[in-house]
Coordinates of C-alpha atoms in Angstrom, one line a residue:
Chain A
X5 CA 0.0 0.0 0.0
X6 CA 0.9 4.0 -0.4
X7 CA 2.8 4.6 2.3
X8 CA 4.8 7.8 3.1
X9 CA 7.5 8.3 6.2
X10 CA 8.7 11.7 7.4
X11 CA 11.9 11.7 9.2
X12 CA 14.4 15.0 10.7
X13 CA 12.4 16.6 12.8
X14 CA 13.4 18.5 16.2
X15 CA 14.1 21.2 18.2
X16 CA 16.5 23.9 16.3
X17 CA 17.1 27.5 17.4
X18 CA 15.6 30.4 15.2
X19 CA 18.3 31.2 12.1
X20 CA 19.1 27.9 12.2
X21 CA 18.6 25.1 9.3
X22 CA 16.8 21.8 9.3
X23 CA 16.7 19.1 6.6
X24 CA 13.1 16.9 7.0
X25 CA 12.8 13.9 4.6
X26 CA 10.1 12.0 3.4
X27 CA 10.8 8.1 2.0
X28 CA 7.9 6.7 0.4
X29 CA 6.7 3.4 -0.8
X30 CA 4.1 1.8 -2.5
X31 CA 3.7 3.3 -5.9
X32 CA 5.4 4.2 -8.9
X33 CA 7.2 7.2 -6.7
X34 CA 9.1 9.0 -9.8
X35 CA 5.4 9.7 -11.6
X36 CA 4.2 11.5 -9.2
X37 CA 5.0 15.4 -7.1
X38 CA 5.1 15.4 -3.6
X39 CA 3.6 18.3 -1.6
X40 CA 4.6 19.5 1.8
X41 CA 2.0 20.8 4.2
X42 CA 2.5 22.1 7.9
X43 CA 0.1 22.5 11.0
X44 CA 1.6 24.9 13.7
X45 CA 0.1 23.7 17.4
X46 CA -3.5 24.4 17.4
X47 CA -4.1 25.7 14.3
X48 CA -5.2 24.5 10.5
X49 CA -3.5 23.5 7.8
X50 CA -0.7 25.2 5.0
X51 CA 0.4 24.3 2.3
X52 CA 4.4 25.2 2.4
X53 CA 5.7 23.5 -1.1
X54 CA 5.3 21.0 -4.3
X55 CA 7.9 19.6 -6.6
X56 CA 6.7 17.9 -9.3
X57 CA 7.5 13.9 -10.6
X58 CA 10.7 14.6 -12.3
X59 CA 11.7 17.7 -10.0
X60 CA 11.4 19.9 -12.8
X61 CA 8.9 22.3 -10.8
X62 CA 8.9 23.4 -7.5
X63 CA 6.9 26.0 -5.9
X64 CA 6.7 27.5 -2.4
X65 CA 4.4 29.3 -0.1
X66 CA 5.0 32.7 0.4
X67 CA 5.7 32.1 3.7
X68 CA 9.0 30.6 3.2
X69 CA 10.2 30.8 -0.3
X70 CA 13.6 32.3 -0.3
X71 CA 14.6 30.2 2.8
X72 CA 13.0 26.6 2.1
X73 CA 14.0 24.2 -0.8
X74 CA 12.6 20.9 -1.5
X75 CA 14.4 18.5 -3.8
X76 CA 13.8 14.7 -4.3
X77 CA 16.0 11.7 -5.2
X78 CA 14.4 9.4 -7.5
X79 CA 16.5 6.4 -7.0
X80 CA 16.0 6.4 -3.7
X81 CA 12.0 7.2 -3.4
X82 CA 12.7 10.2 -1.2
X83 CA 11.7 14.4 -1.2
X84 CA 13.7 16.3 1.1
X85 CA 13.1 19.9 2.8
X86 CA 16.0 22.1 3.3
X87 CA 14.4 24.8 5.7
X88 CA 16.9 27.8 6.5
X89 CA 16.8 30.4 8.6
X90 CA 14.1 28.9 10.7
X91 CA 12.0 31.3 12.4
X92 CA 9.8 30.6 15.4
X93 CA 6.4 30.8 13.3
X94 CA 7.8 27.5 11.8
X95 CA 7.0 25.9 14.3
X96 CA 4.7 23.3 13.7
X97 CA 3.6 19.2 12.5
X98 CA 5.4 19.1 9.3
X99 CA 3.7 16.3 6.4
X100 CA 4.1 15.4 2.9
X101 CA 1.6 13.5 0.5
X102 CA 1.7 12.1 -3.2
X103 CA -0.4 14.2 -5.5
X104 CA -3.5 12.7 -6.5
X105 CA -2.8 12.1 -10.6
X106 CA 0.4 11.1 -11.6
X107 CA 2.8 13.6 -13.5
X108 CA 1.2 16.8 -13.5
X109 CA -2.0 15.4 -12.2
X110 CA -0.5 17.2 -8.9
X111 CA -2.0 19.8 -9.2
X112 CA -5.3 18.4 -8.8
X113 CA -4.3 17.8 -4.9
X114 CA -3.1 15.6 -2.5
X115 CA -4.0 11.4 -2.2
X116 CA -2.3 9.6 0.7
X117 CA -0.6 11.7 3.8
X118 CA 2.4 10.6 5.9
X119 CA 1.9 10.8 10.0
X120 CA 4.0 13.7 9.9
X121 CA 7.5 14.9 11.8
X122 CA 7.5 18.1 14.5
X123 CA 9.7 21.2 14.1
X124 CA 10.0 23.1 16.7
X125 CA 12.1 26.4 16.4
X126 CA 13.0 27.7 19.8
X127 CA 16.1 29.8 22.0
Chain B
X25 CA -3.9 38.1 0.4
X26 CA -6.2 34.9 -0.4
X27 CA -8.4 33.9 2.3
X28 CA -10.8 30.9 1.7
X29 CA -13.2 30.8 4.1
X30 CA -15.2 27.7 6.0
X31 CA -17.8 27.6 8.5
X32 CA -15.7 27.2 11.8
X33 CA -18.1 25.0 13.2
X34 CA -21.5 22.6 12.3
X35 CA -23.4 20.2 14.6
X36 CA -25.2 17.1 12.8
X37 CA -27.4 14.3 14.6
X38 CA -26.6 11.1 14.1
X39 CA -28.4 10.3 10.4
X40 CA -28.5 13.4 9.6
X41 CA -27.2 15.4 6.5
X42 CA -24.7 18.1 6.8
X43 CA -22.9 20.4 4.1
X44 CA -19.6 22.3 5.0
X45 CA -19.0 25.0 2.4
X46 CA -15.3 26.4 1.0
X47 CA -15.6 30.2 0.1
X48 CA -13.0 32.1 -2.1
X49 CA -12.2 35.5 -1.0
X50 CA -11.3 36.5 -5.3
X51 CA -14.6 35.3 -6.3
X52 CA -16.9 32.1 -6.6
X53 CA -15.4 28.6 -6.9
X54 CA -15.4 26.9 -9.9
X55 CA -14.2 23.4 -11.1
X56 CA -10.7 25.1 -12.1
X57 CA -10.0 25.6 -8.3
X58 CA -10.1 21.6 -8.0
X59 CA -11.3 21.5 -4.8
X60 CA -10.1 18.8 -2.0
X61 CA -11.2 18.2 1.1
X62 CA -9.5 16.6 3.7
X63 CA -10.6 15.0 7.5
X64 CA -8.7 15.4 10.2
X65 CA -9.4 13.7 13.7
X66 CA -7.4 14.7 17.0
X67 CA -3.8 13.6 16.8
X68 CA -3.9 12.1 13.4
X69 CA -2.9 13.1 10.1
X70 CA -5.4 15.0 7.6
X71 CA -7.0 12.1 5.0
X72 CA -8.2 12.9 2.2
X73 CA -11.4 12.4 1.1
X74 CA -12.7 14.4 -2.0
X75 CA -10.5 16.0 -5.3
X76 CA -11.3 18.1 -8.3
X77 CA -14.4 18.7 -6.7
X78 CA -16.5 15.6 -6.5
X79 CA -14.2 12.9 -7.1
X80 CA -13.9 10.0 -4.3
X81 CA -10.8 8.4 -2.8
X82 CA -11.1 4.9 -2.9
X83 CA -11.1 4.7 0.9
X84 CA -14.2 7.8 0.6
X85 CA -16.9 6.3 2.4
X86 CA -20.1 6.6 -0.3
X87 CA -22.0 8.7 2.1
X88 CA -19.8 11.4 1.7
X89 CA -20.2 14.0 -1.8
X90 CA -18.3 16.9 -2.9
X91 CA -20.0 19.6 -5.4
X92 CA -20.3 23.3 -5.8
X93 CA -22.8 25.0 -4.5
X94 CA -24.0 28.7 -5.1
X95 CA -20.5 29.7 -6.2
X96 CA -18.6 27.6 -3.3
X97 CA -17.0 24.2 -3.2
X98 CA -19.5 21.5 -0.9
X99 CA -19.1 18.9 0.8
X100 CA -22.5 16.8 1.8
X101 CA -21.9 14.5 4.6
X102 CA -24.9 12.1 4.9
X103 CA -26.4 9.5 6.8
X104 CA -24.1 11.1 9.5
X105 CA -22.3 8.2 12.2
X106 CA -20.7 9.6 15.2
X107 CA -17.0 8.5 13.8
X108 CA -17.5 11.3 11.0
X109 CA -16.7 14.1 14.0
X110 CA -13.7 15.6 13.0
X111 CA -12.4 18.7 11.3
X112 CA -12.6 18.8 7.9
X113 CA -10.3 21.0 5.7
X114 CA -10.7 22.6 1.8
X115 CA -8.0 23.7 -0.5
X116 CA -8.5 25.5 -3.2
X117 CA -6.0 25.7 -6.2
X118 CA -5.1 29.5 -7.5
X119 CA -3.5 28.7 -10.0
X120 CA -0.1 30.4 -10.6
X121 CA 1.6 27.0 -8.5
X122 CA -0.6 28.3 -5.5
X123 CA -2.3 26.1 -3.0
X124 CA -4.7 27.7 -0.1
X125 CA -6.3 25.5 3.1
X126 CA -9.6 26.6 4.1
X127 CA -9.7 27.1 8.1
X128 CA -11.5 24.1 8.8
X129 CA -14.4 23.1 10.5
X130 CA -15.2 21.2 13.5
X131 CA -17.9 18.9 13.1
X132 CA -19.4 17.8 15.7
X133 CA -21.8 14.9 15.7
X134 CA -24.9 15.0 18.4

């Protein structure tokens, strides 16, 4: 079955960096984008970035384009998040999920989630 | 700034029909926004139930619908069971690479 693993989480001081990963399994992984979505304590959901099957395209929230970059490895089934700079609104449930068509059926949304890896950016 | 908007809260009895709605702040919703919705109980992660407006997971259960609805994305739960209160979330695509969550709301099931 689908199945998606987020790993790299912690506790990290504000202007520091963080590199979360996300292994999948399950499906053909290099057809499809990957999307990263957050959920600080409490509060709803956000989308933070997408990169598409072949890496090709990647786009970011507003929120942290310029100090976020997500890449993936497709001989090894994973998407990784380079977040920089953290700042203490980062804080938060980080998840990624396989978009719900394959190649740039990504767009169309988001199929199975992962359980997610905490961030939390304090001094 | 975008802002789609969802009612923070509904209460359904057990049987009963409820629709949560997904409002755009640029407009109405259209079929172009591909709609999702997504459940979410306490401590888990989000699951998704509905994309590109109407279109089931296979896990949806068939009581649940997704449509649009006087210019907004809907979501129709019916035959309500107690194990459908959660909060449930909407994105909305804008296009330009540009995902937005909805708020959410609670549902609570009485």
């Amino acid at each position: 079955q689908v199945q998606l693993v987020e790993s790299g989480g912690g506790v990290v001081q504000p202007g520091k960096s963080l590199r979360l990963s996300c292994a999948a399994s399950g499906f053909t992984f290099i057809n499809y984008g990957i999307y990263w979505v957050r959920q600080a304590p409490g509060k709803g959901l956000e989308w933070v970035a997408v990169i598409s099957h072949d890496g090709s395209e990647k786009y970011y929230a507003d929120s942290v384009r310029g100090r976020f970059t997500v890449s993936r490895d497709n001989s090894r089934d994973t998407v990784s998040l380079q977040m920089n700079s953290l700042r203490t609104e980062d804080t938060a449930v980080y998840y990624c999920a396989n978009g719900v068509g394959n190649f740039q059926g990504y767009k169309y949304g988001m199929d199975v989630w992962g359980q997610g890896t905490t961030v939390i950016v304090s001094s | 700034q975008t802002v789609v908007t969802q009612e923070p809260s509904l209460t359904v009895s057990p049987g009963g029909t409820v629709t949560l709605t997904c409002a755009s702040s640029t407009g109405a919703v259209t079929s172009d926004y591909y709609p999702n919705w997504f459940q979410q109980k306490p401590g888990q992660a989000p699951k998704a139930l509905i994309f590109s407006t109407s279109n089931k997971h296979s896990w949806t259960p068939a009581r649940f619908s997704g449509s649009l609805l006087g210019g907004k994305a809907a979501l129709t739960l019916s035959d309500v069971q107690p194990d459908d209160g959660a909060e449930y979330y909407c994105l909305l695509y804008y296009g330009a690479s540009r995902w937005v969550f909805g708020g959410g709301t609670k549902v609570t099931v009485l």
